[in-house]
């Protein structure tokens, strides 16, 4: 086992609109010629991961998302009620086609949660758009996604930084991108959406620790000044992701140059794998 080229995976974490920051990291990976052996993503990270796994360049992704507006994602016309998440599916199918996960160029997994069983669902096969929609379906913001006999909600409820997934599928090392490191702030508001949002942040705070433990390196851009529910500041978010990744490039390159395997810290007894 020693002396072989190591397998390196990348995990893109959730963070709502802060997910634009993932593009900056991808831009840096591309400029330094890095190719990952496995890609995983949760919520907004599953969108970035799907396009990255399809072989899309930074420029191709940027050309798509630069015209995306909040109304394209959240189409609900009734105030204070969860929206359908069809807009996310449309972004996938209009650009990548109505394809399956197994059709992507690089092995990819999208993480969601089945609220019927309460289990984390790791999609390694099946309809790409449906899996990504389920991964992004934040409770209270979007309606759950029905997929076969599952009722899917945002993967961040169980695994907001899915670093353990690439290791399960054979990667020796995993580099993670956490675009939401300021997830821990509270609220003084008693409004419905503010309470729901804060509750989800509390849940994601605890399971983000799992992501850090399973990562060999975490890229954590500064995104506190951006709102996870607004697309304003997209260019600045991309730049933050790029700068944070370039700053860590010596450590990233060191991982790619390693020649020995590491022991995984994962515990997958509560994950259902669709593969």
PDB file of C-alpha atoms in Angstrom:
ATOM      1  CA  UNK A   1       0.000   0.000   0.000  1.00  0.00           C
ATOM      2  CA  UNK A   2       2.913   2.345   0.645  1.00  0.00           C
ATOM      3  CA  UNK A   3       4.554   4.135  -2.258  1.00  0.00           C
ATOM      4  CA  UNK A   4       1.424   4.391  -4.379  1.00  0.00           C
ATOM      5  CA  UNK A   5      -0.141   7.683  -5.390  1.00  0.00           C
ATOM      6  CA  UNK A   6      -2.606   8.717  -2.743  1.00  0.00           C
ATOM      7  CA  UNK A   7      -6.259   9.414  -3.455  1.00  0.00           C
ATOM      8  CA  UNK A   8      -7.427  12.863  -2.402  1.00  0.00           C
ATOM      9  CA  UNK A   9     -11.057  13.845  -2.024  1.00  0.00           C
ATOM     10  CA  UNK A  10     -12.739  17.199  -1.576  1.00  0.00           C
ATOM     11  CA  UNK A  11     -15.828  17.938   0.533  1.00  0.00           C
ATOM     12  CA  UNK A  12     -17.909  21.033  -0.130  1.00  0.00           C
ATOM     13  CA  UNK A  13     -19.921  22.111   2.916  1.00  0.00           C
ATOM     14  CA  UNK A  14     -23.344  23.696   3.181  1.00  0.00           C
ATOM     15  CA  UNK A  15     -23.981  27.388   3.690  1.00  0.00           C
ATOM     16  CA  UNK A  16     -26.853  28.658   1.565  1.00  0.00           C
ATOM     17  CA  UNK A  17     -25.904  31.614  -0.627  1.00  0.00           C
ATOM     18  CA  UNK A  18     -22.468  31.559   0.972  1.00  0.00           C
ATOM     19  CA  UNK A  19     -21.935  28.562  -1.285  1.00  0.00           C
ATOM     20  CA  UNK A  20     -20.778  31.021  -3.956  1.00  0.00           C
ATOM     21  CA  UNK A  21     -17.516  30.950  -2.006  1.00  0.00           C
ATOM     22  CA  UNK A  22     -16.924  27.396  -3.248  1.00  0.00           C
ATOM     23  CA  UNK A  23     -16.293  28.807  -6.711  1.00  0.00           C
ATOM     24  CA  UNK A  24     -13.281  30.709  -5.436  1.00  0.00           C
ATOM     25  CA  UNK A  25     -11.805  27.501  -4.060  1.00  0.00           C
ATOM     26  CA  UNK A  26     -12.484  25.722  -7.350  1.00  0.00           C
ATOM     27  CA  UNK A  27     -10.809  28.564  -9.235  1.00  0.00           C
ATOM     28  CA  UNK A  28      -7.671  28.106  -7.126  1.00  0.00           C
ATOM     29  CA  UNK A  29      -7.720  24.302  -7.505  1.00  0.00           C
ATOM     30  CA  UNK A  30      -7.936  24.773 -11.269  1.00  0.00           C
ATOM     31  CA  UNK A  31      -5.101  27.305 -11.443  1.00  0.00           C
ATOM     32  CA  UNK A  32      -2.788  24.938  -9.566  1.00  0.00           C
ATOM     33  CA  UNK A  33      -3.791  21.970 -11.726  1.00  0.00           C
ATOM     34  CA  UNK A  34      -5.314  19.911  -8.912  1.00  0.00           C
ATOM     35  CA  UNK A  35      -7.597  16.966  -9.723  1.00  0.00           C
ATOM     36  CA  UNK A  36      -9.542  15.218  -6.989  1.00  0.00           C
ATOM     37  CA  UNK A  37     -10.391  11.525  -6.943  1.00  0.00           C
ATOM     38  CA  UNK A  38     -13.754  11.945  -5.208  1.00  0.00           C
ATOM     39  CA  UNK A  39     -16.108  14.864  -4.587  1.00  0.00           C
ATOM     40  CA  UNK A  40     -18.804  15.123  -1.909  1.00  0.00           C
ATOM     41  CA  UNK A  41     -21.202  17.937  -1.183  1.00  0.00           C
ATOM     42  CA  UNK A  42     -23.930  18.984   1.212  1.00  0.00           C
ATOM     43  CA  UNK A  43     -26.635  21.540   0.416  1.00  0.00           C
ATOM     44  CA  UNK A  44     -25.036  24.448  -1.512  1.00  0.00           C
ATOM     45  CA  UNK A  45     -21.887  22.327  -1.602  1.00  0.00           C
ATOM     46  CA  UNK A  46     -23.761  19.640  -3.505  1.00  0.00           C
ATOM     47  CA  UNK A  47     -24.527  22.132  -6.289  1.00  0.00           C
ATOM     48  CA  UNK A  48     -20.892  23.198  -6.581  1.00  0.00           C
ATOM     49  CA  UNK A  49     -19.779  19.585  -6.284  1.00  0.00           C
ATOM     50  CA  UNK A  50     -22.137  18.372  -9.007  1.00  0.00           C
ATOM     51  CA  UNK A  51     -20.828  20.873 -11.554  1.00  0.00           C
ATOM     52  CA  UNK A  52     -17.230  20.260 -10.500  1.00  0.00           C
ATOM     53  CA  UNK A  53     -17.716  16.495 -10.849  1.00  0.00           C
ATOM     54  CA  UNK A  54     -19.232  17.061 -14.295  1.00  0.00           C
ATOM     55  CA  UNK A  55     -15.946  18.597 -15.399  1.00  0.00           C
ATOM     56  CA  UNK A  56     -17.145  22.199 -15.503  1.00  0.00           C
ATOM     57  CA  UNK A  57     -14.412  24.810 -15.244  1.00  0.00           C
ATOM     58  CA  UNK A  58     -14.547  27.775 -12.898  1.00  0.00           C
ATOM     59  CA  UNK A  59     -15.452  30.060 -15.807  1.00  0.00           C
ATOM     60  CA  UNK A  60     -18.278  27.810 -16.962  1.00  0.00           C
ATOM     61  CA  UNK A  61     -19.707  27.733 -13.445  1.00  0.00           C
ATOM     62  CA  UNK A  62     -19.289  31.468 -13.010  1.00  0.00           C
ATOM     63  CA  UNK A  63     -21.096  32.172 -16.297  1.00  0.00           C
ATOM     64  CA  UNK A  64     -24.057  30.179 -14.996  1.00  0.00           C
ATOM     65  CA  UNK A  65     -24.331  31.511 -11.468  1.00  0.00           C
ATOM     66  CA  UNK A  66     -23.629  35.179 -12.226  1.00  0.00           C
ATOM     67  CA  UNK A  67     -27.198  35.498 -13.522  1.00  0.00           C
ATOM     68  CA  UNK A  68     -28.865  33.475 -10.763  1.00  0.00           C
ATOM     69  CA  UNK A  69     -31.206  35.534  -8.580  1.00  0.00           C
ATOM     70  CA  UNK A  70     -32.842  34.676  -5.286  1.00  0.00           C
ATOM     71  CA  UNK A  71     -36.216  34.405  -7.048  1.00  0.00           C
ATOM     72  CA  UNK A  72     -34.762  31.730  -9.333  1.00  0.00           C
ATOM     73  CA  UNK A  73     -34.116  29.533  -6.303  1.00  0.00           C
ATOM     74  CA  UNK A  74     -36.969  30.482  -3.985  1.00  0.00           C
ATOM     75  CA  UNK A  75     -40.039  30.803  -6.140  1.00  0.00           C
ATOM     76  CA  UNK A  76     -42.649  30.898  -3.437  1.00  0.00           C
ATOM     77  CA  UNK A  77     -45.209  33.643  -3.967  1.00  0.00           C
ATOM     78  CA  UNK A  78     -46.934  33.061  -0.612  1.00  0.00           C
ATOM     79  CA  UNK A  79     -45.085  34.879   2.204  1.00  0.00           C
ATOM     80  CA  UNK A  80     -43.805  32.937   5.237  1.00  0.00           C
ATOM     81  CA  UNK A  81     -44.376  29.487   3.758  1.00  0.00           C
ATOM     82  CA  UNK A  82     -41.737  27.058   2.464  1.00  0.00           C
ATOM     83  CA  UNK A  83     -40.988  27.257  -1.244  1.00  0.00           C
ATOM     84  CA  UNK A  84     -40.665  24.440  -3.711  1.00  0.00           C
ATOM     85  CA  UNK A  85     -37.039  23.781  -4.604  1.00  0.00           C
ATOM     86  CA  UNK A  86     -37.611  23.149  -8.301  1.00  0.00           C
ATOM     87  CA  UNK A  87     -35.337  26.091  -9.163  1.00  0.00           C
ATOM     88  CA  UNK A  88     -32.290  24.142  -7.974  1.00  0.00           C
ATOM     89  CA  UNK A  89     -33.307  21.169 -10.089  1.00  0.00           C
ATOM     90  CA  UNK A  90     -33.764  23.403 -13.118  1.00  0.00           C
ATOM     91  CA  UNK A  91     -30.238  24.817 -12.762  1.00  0.00           C
ATOM     92  CA  UNK A  92     -28.902  21.247 -12.792  1.00  0.00           C
ATOM     93  CA  UNK A  93     -30.996  19.878 -15.657  1.00  0.00           C
ATOM     94  CA  UNK A  94     -30.763  22.953 -17.893  1.00  0.00           C
ATOM     95  CA  UNK A  95     -26.976  22.882 -17.765  1.00  0.00           C
ATOM     96  CA  UNK A  96     -25.952  19.277 -17.071  1.00  0.00           C
ATOM     97  CA  UNK A  97     -29.014  17.520 -18.445  1.00  0.00           C
ATOM     98  CA  UNK A  98     -31.372  15.034 -16.820  1.00  0.00           C
ATOM     99  CA  UNK A  99     -28.497  12.746 -15.856  1.00  0.00           C
ATOM    100  CA  UNK A 100     -27.644  10.319 -13.096  1.00  0.00           C
ATOM    101  CA  UNK A 101     -24.889  10.764 -10.541  1.00  0.00           C
ATOM    102  CA  UNK A 102     -23.011   7.800 -11.969  1.00  0.00           C
ATOM    103  CA  UNK A 103     -22.782   9.627 -15.334  1.00  0.00           C
ATOM    104  CA  UNK A 104     -20.489  12.336 -13.915  1.00  0.00           C
ATOM    105  CA  UNK A 105     -16.804  12.451 -14.849  1.00  0.00           C
ATOM    106  CA  UNK A 106     -15.521  12.303 -11.264  1.00  0.00           C
ATOM    107  CA  UNK A 107     -17.090  10.106  -8.557  1.00  0.00           C
ATOM    108  CA  UNK A 108     -19.541  12.254  -6.607  1.00  0.00           C
ATOM    109  CA  UNK A 109     -21.851  11.941  -3.614  1.00  0.00           C
ATOM    110  CA  UNK A 110     -24.628  14.278  -2.482  1.00  0.00           C
ATOM    111  CA  UNK A 111     -25.710  14.139   1.155  1.00  0.00           C
ATOM    112  CA  UNK A 112     -29.309  14.547   2.297  1.00  0.00           C
ATOM    113  CA  UNK A 113     -31.437  13.425   5.250  1.00  0.00           C
ATOM    114  CA  UNK A 114     -34.530  11.219   5.062  1.00  0.00           C
ATOM    115  CA  UNK A 115     -36.922  12.586   7.674  1.00  0.00           C
ATOM    116  CA  UNK A 116     -38.932   9.338   7.595  1.00  0.00           C
ATOM    117  CA  UNK A 117     -36.043   7.315   8.973  1.00  0.00           C
ATOM    118  CA  UNK A 118     -34.024  10.304  10.323  1.00  0.00           C
ATOM    119  CA  UNK A 119     -30.987   8.795   8.588  1.00  0.00           C
ATOM    120  CA  UNK A 120     -28.332  10.501   6.530  1.00  0.00           C
ATOM    121  CA  UNK A 121     -28.604   9.510   2.868  1.00  0.00           C
ATOM    122  CA  UNK A 122     -25.488   9.392   0.716  1.00  0.00           C
ATOM    123  CA  UNK A 123     -26.402   9.389  -2.981  1.00  0.00           C
ATOM    124  CA  UNK A 124     -23.807   7.725  -5.205  1.00  0.00           C
ATOM    125  CA  UNK A 125     -26.279   6.862  -7.935  1.00  0.00           C
ATOM    126  CA  UNK A 126     -29.676   7.955  -9.158  1.00  0.00           C
ATOM    127  CA  UNK A 127     -31.057  11.180 -10.561  1.00  0.00           C
ATOM    128  CA  UNK A 128     -28.579  13.999  -9.989  1.00  0.00           C
ATOM    129  CA  UNK A 129     -31.087  16.846  -9.887  1.00  0.00           C
ATOM    130  CA  UNK A 130     -33.321  15.063  -7.363  1.00  0.00           C
ATOM    131  CA  UNK A 131     -30.411  14.198  -5.089  1.00  0.00           C
ATOM    132  CA  UNK A 132     -29.086  17.764  -5.133  1.00  0.00           C
ATOM    133  CA  UNK A 133     -32.561  19.193  -4.566  1.00  0.00           C
ATOM    134  CA  UNK A 134     -32.977  16.951  -1.526  1.00  0.00           C
ATOM    135  CA  UNK A 135     -29.545  17.926  -0.236  1.00  0.00           C
ATOM    136  CA  UNK A 136     -30.523  21.621  -0.439  1.00  0.00           C
ATOM    137  CA  UNK A 137     -34.048  21.414   1.037  1.00  0.00           C
ATOM    138  CA  UNK A 138     -33.565  23.479   4.199  1.00  0.00           C
ATOM    139  CA  UNK A 139     -36.528  22.851   6.563  1.00  0.00           C
ATOM    140  CA  UNK A 140     -38.846  25.843   6.860  1.00  0.00           C
ATOM    141  CA  UNK A 141     -37.307  27.455   3.794  1.00  0.00           C
ATOM    142  CA  UNK A 142     -37.965  24.750   1.195  1.00  0.00           C
ATOM    143  CA  UNK A 143     -40.469  21.945   0.958  1.00  0.00           C
ATOM    144  CA  UNK A 144     -39.026  18.439   1.394  1.00  0.00           C
ATOM    145  CA  UNK A 145     -38.220  16.470  -1.758  1.00  0.00           C
ATOM    146  CA  UNK A 146     -39.940  13.158  -2.410  1.00  0.00           C
ATOM    147  CA  UNK A 147     -37.505  10.634  -3.882  1.00  0.00           C
ATOM    148  CA  UNK A 148     -38.736   7.041  -4.166  1.00  0.00           C
ATOM    149  CA  UNK A 149     -39.956   6.226  -0.646  1.00  0.00           C
ATOM    150  CA  UNK A 150     -37.842   8.904   1.034  1.00  0.00           C
ATOM    151  CA  UNK A 151     -38.719  12.412   2.212  1.00  0.00           C
ATOM    152  CA  UNK A 152     -35.512  14.366   1.836  1.00  0.00           C
ATOM    153  CA  UNK A 153     -34.345  17.471   3.677  1.00  0.00           C
ATOM    154  CA  UNK A 154     -31.082  19.383   3.842  1.00  0.00           C
ATOM    155  CA  UNK A 155     -28.042  17.168   4.406  1.00  0.00           C
ATOM    156  CA  UNK A 156     -26.678  19.699   6.871  1.00  0.00           C
ATOM    157  CA  UNK A 157     -29.057  18.348   9.509  1.00  0.00           C
ATOM    158  CA  UNK A 158     -26.704  15.370   9.822  1.00  0.00           C
ATOM    159  CA  UNK A 159     -23.507  16.104   7.904  1.00  0.00           C
ATOM    160  CA  UNK A 160     -22.880  19.714   6.934  1.00  0.00           C
ATOM    161  CA  UNK A 161     -19.210  19.122   5.961  1.00  0.00           C
ATOM    162  CA  UNK A 162     -19.231  15.601   4.440  1.00  0.00           C
ATOM    163  CA  UNK A 163     -15.512  14.854   4.800  1.00  0.00           C
ATOM    164  CA  UNK A 164     -16.090  11.265   5.917  1.00  0.00           C
ATOM    165  CA  UNK A 165     -17.757  10.317   2.631  1.00  0.00           C
ATOM    166  CA  UNK A 166     -14.659  10.461   0.364  1.00  0.00           C
ATOM    167  CA  UNK A 167     -12.755   8.397   2.931  1.00  0.00           C
ATOM    168  CA  UNK A 168     -15.505   5.794   2.920  1.00  0.00           C
ATOM    169  CA  UNK A 169     -15.034   5.516  -0.840  1.00  0.00           C
ATOM    170  CA  UNK A 170     -11.307   4.995  -0.664  1.00  0.00           C
ATOM    171  CA  UNK A 171      -9.671   8.415  -0.366  1.00  0.00           C
ATOM    172  CA  UNK A 172      -6.608   8.626   1.847  1.00  0.00           C
ATOM    173  CA  UNK A 173      -6.933  12.343   2.468  1.00  0.00           C
ATOM    174  CA  UNK A 174      -9.780  14.840   2.333  1.00  0.00           C
ATOM    175  CA  UNK A 175      -9.644  18.597   1.892  1.00  0.00           C
ATOM    176  CA  UNK A 176     -12.835  20.336   2.983  1.00  0.00           C
ATOM    177  CA  UNK A 177     -14.259  23.748   2.192  1.00  0.00           C
ATOM    178  CA  UNK A 178     -16.299  25.257   5.018  1.00  0.00           C
ATOM    179  CA  UNK A 179     -18.068  28.353   3.700  1.00  0.00           C
ATOM    180  CA  UNK A 180     -20.074  28.862   6.880  1.00  0.00           C
ATOM    181  CA  UNK A 181     -17.642  28.932   9.795  1.00  0.00           C
ATOM    182  CA  UNK A 182     -19.675  31.729  11.444  1.00  0.00           C
ATOM    183  CA  UNK A 183     -22.716  29.444  11.682  1.00  0.00           C
ATOM    184  CA  UNK A 184     -22.870  29.738  15.466  1.00  0.00           C
ATOM    185  CA  UNK A 185     -24.526  33.157  15.886  1.00  0.00           C
ATOM    186  CA  UNK A 186     -27.887  33.388  17.664  1.00  0.00           C
ATOM    187  CA  UNK A 187     -30.935  35.637  17.303  1.00  0.00           C
ATOM    188  CA  UNK A 188     -32.977  37.996  19.454  1.00  0.00           C
ATOM    189  CA  UNK A 189     -35.950  37.696  17.110  1.00  0.00           C
ATOM    190  CA  UNK A 190     -38.988  35.509  17.756  1.00  0.00           C
ATOM    191  CA  UNK A 191     -40.114  35.623  14.126  1.00  0.00           C
ATOM    192  CA  UNK A 192     -40.800  32.238  12.562  1.00  0.00           C
ATOM    193  CA  UNK A 193     -38.006  32.159   9.981  1.00  0.00           C
ATOM    194  CA  UNK A 194     -35.470  33.672  12.384  1.00  0.00           C
ATOM    195  CA  UNK A 195     -36.203  30.988  14.985  1.00  0.00           C
ATOM    196  CA  UNK A 196     -36.083  28.197  12.379  1.00  0.00           C
ATOM    197  CA  UNK A 197     -32.829  29.511  10.920  1.00  0.00           C
ATOM    198  CA  UNK A 198     -31.210  29.773  14.336  1.00  0.00           C
ATOM    199  CA  UNK A 199     -32.362  26.260  15.246  1.00  0.00           C
ATOM    200  CA  UNK A 200     -30.773  24.863  12.091  1.00  0.00           C
ATOM    201  CA  UNK A 201     -27.536  26.728  12.817  1.00  0.00           C
ATOM    202  CA  UNK A 202     -27.413  25.120  16.252  1.00  0.00           C
ATOM    203  CA  UNK A 203     -27.864  21.664  14.711  1.00  0.00           C
ATOM    204  CA  UNK A 204     -25.202  22.306  12.097  1.00  0.00           C
ATOM    205  CA  UNK A 205     -22.741  23.637  14.662  1.00  0.00           C
ATOM    206  CA  UNK A 206     -22.549  20.249  16.376  1.00  0.00           C
ATOM    207  CA  UNK A 207     -22.234  18.141  13.247  1.00  0.00           C
ATOM    208  CA  UNK A 208     -19.687  20.514  11.697  1.00  0.00           C
ATOM    209  CA  UNK A 209     -17.265  19.162  14.311  1.00  0.00           C
ATOM    210  CA  UNK A 210     -17.576  15.755  12.658  1.00  0.00           C
ATOM    211  CA  UNK A 211     -16.569  17.320   9.357  1.00  0.00           C
ATOM    212  CA  UNK A 212     -13.483  18.923  10.850  1.00  0.00           C
ATOM    213  CA  UNK A 213     -12.436  15.657  12.528  1.00  0.00           C
ATOM    214  CA  UNK A 214     -12.626  13.773   9.233  1.00  0.00           C
ATOM    215  CA  UNK A 215     -10.790  16.458   7.254  1.00  0.00           C
ATOM    216  CA  UNK A 216      -7.045  16.497   6.790  1.00  0.00           C
ATOM    217  CA  UNK A 217      -7.231  20.181   5.897  1.00  0.00           C
ATOM    218  CA  UNK A 218     -10.123  22.645   6.109  1.00  0.00           C
ATOM    219  CA  UNK A 219     -10.329  25.761   3.960  1.00  0.00           C
ATOM    220  CA  UNK A 220     -12.536  28.170   5.910  1.00  0.00           C
ATOM    221  CA  UNK A 221     -12.979  31.529   4.127  1.00  0.00           C
ATOM    222  CA  UNK A 222     -14.279  34.521   6.079  1.00  0.00           C
ATOM    223  CA  UNK A 223     -17.961  34.821   5.116  1.00  0.00           C
ATOM    224  CA  UNK A 224     -19.542  36.311   8.224  1.00  0.00           C
ATOM    225  CA  UNK A 225     -20.413  39.591   6.511  1.00  0.00           C
ATOM    226  CA  UNK A 226     -22.516  37.779   3.893  1.00  0.00           C
ATOM    227  CA  UNK A 227     -26.049  36.481   4.395  1.00  0.00           C
ATOM    228  CA  UNK A 228     -26.764  32.829   3.711  1.00  0.00           C
ATOM    229  CA  UNK A 229     -30.170  33.825   2.303  1.00  0.00           C
ATOM    230  CA  UNK A 230     -29.040  36.580  -0.082  1.00  0.00           C
ATOM    231  CA  UNK A 231     -27.071  36.507  -3.332  1.00  0.00           C
ATOM    232  CA  UNK A 232     -25.603  39.976  -2.817  1.00  0.00           C
ATOM    233  CA  UNK A 233     -21.822  39.970  -2.557  1.00  0.00           C
ATOM    234  CA  UNK A 234     -21.279  37.026  -4.902  1.00  0.00           C
ATOM    235  CA  UNK A 235     -18.065  38.438  -6.368  1.00  0.00           C
ATOM    236  CA  UNK A 236     -16.643  39.139  -2.918  1.00  0.00           C
ATOM    237  CA  UNK A 237     -17.548  35.633  -1.743  1.00  0.00           C
ATOM    238  CA  UNK A 238     -15.735  34.101  -4.693  1.00  0.00           C
ATOM    239  CA  UNK A 239     -12.685  36.219  -3.927  1.00  0.00           C
ATOM    240  CA  UNK A 240     -12.726  35.153  -0.265  1.00  0.00           C
ATOM    241  CA  UNK A 241     -12.819  31.505  -1.302  1.00  0.00           C
ATOM    242  CA  UNK A 242      -9.989  32.018  -3.759  1.00  0.00           C
ATOM    243  CA  UNK A 243      -7.746  33.863  -1.287  1.00  0.00           C
ATOM    244  CA  UNK A 244      -8.309  31.368   1.524  1.00  0.00           C
ATOM    245  CA  UNK A 245      -7.462  28.468  -0.794  1.00  0.00           C
ATOM    246  CA  UNK A 246      -4.340  30.081  -2.257  1.00  0.00           C
ATOM    247  CA  UNK A 247      -3.135  30.914   1.255  1.00  0.00           C
ATOM    248  CA  UNK A 248      -3.277  27.198   2.126  1.00  0.00           C
ATOM    249  CA  UNK A 249      -1.888  25.963  -1.177  1.00  0.00           C
ATOM    250  CA  UNK A 250       1.483  24.864   0.290  1.00  0.00           C
ATOM    251  CA  UNK A 251      -0.363  22.565   2.722  1.00  0.00           C
ATOM    252  CA  UNK A 252      -2.726  21.393  -0.022  1.00  0.00           C
ATOM    253  CA  UNK A 253       0.165  20.522  -2.326  1.00  0.00           C
ATOM    254  CA  UNK A 254       1.859  18.673   0.524  1.00  0.00           C
ATOM    255  CA  UNK A 255      -1.213  16.449   0.828  1.00  0.00           C
ATOM    256  CA  UNK A 256      -1.202  15.732  -2.909  1.00  0.00           C
ATOM    257  CA  UNK A 257       2.469  14.770  -2.687  1.00  0.00           C
ATOM    258  CA  UNK A 258       2.042  12.329   0.198  1.00  0.00           C
ATOM    259  CA  UNK A 259       2.580   8.632  -0.392  1.00  0.00           C
ATOM    260  CA  UNK A 260       1.114   6.897   2.618  1.00  0.00           C
ATOM    261  CA  UNK A 261      -2.453   6.254   3.663  1.00  0.00           C
ATOM    262  CA  UNK A 262      -4.190   7.572   6.755  1.00  0.00           C
ATOM    263  CA  UNK A 263      -6.705   5.895   8.980  1.00  0.00           C
ATOM    264  CA  UNK A 264     -10.270   7.082   8.550  1.00  0.00           C
ATOM    265  CA  UNK A 265     -12.127   8.475  11.570  1.00  0.00           C
ATOM    266  CA  UNK A 266     -15.562   7.757  10.118  1.00  0.00           C
ATOM    267  CA  UNK A 267     -18.503   6.012  11.740  1.00  0.00           C
ATOM    268  CA  UNK A 268     -21.103   5.134   9.117  1.00  0.00           C
ATOM    269  CA  UNK A 269     -23.610   3.062  11.049  1.00  0.00           C
ATOM    270  CA  UNK A 270     -26.299   5.752  10.651  1.00  0.00           C
ATOM    271  CA  UNK A 271     -25.759   6.441   6.953  1.00  0.00           C
ATOM    272  CA  UNK A 272     -27.788   4.889   4.163  1.00  0.00           C
ATOM    273  CA  UNK A 273     -25.773   4.638   0.952  1.00  0.00           C
ATOM    274  CA  UNK A 274     -27.631   4.811  -2.385  1.00  0.00           C
ATOM    275  CA  UNK A 275     -25.102   3.205  -4.746  1.00  0.00           C
TER     276      UNK A 275
END
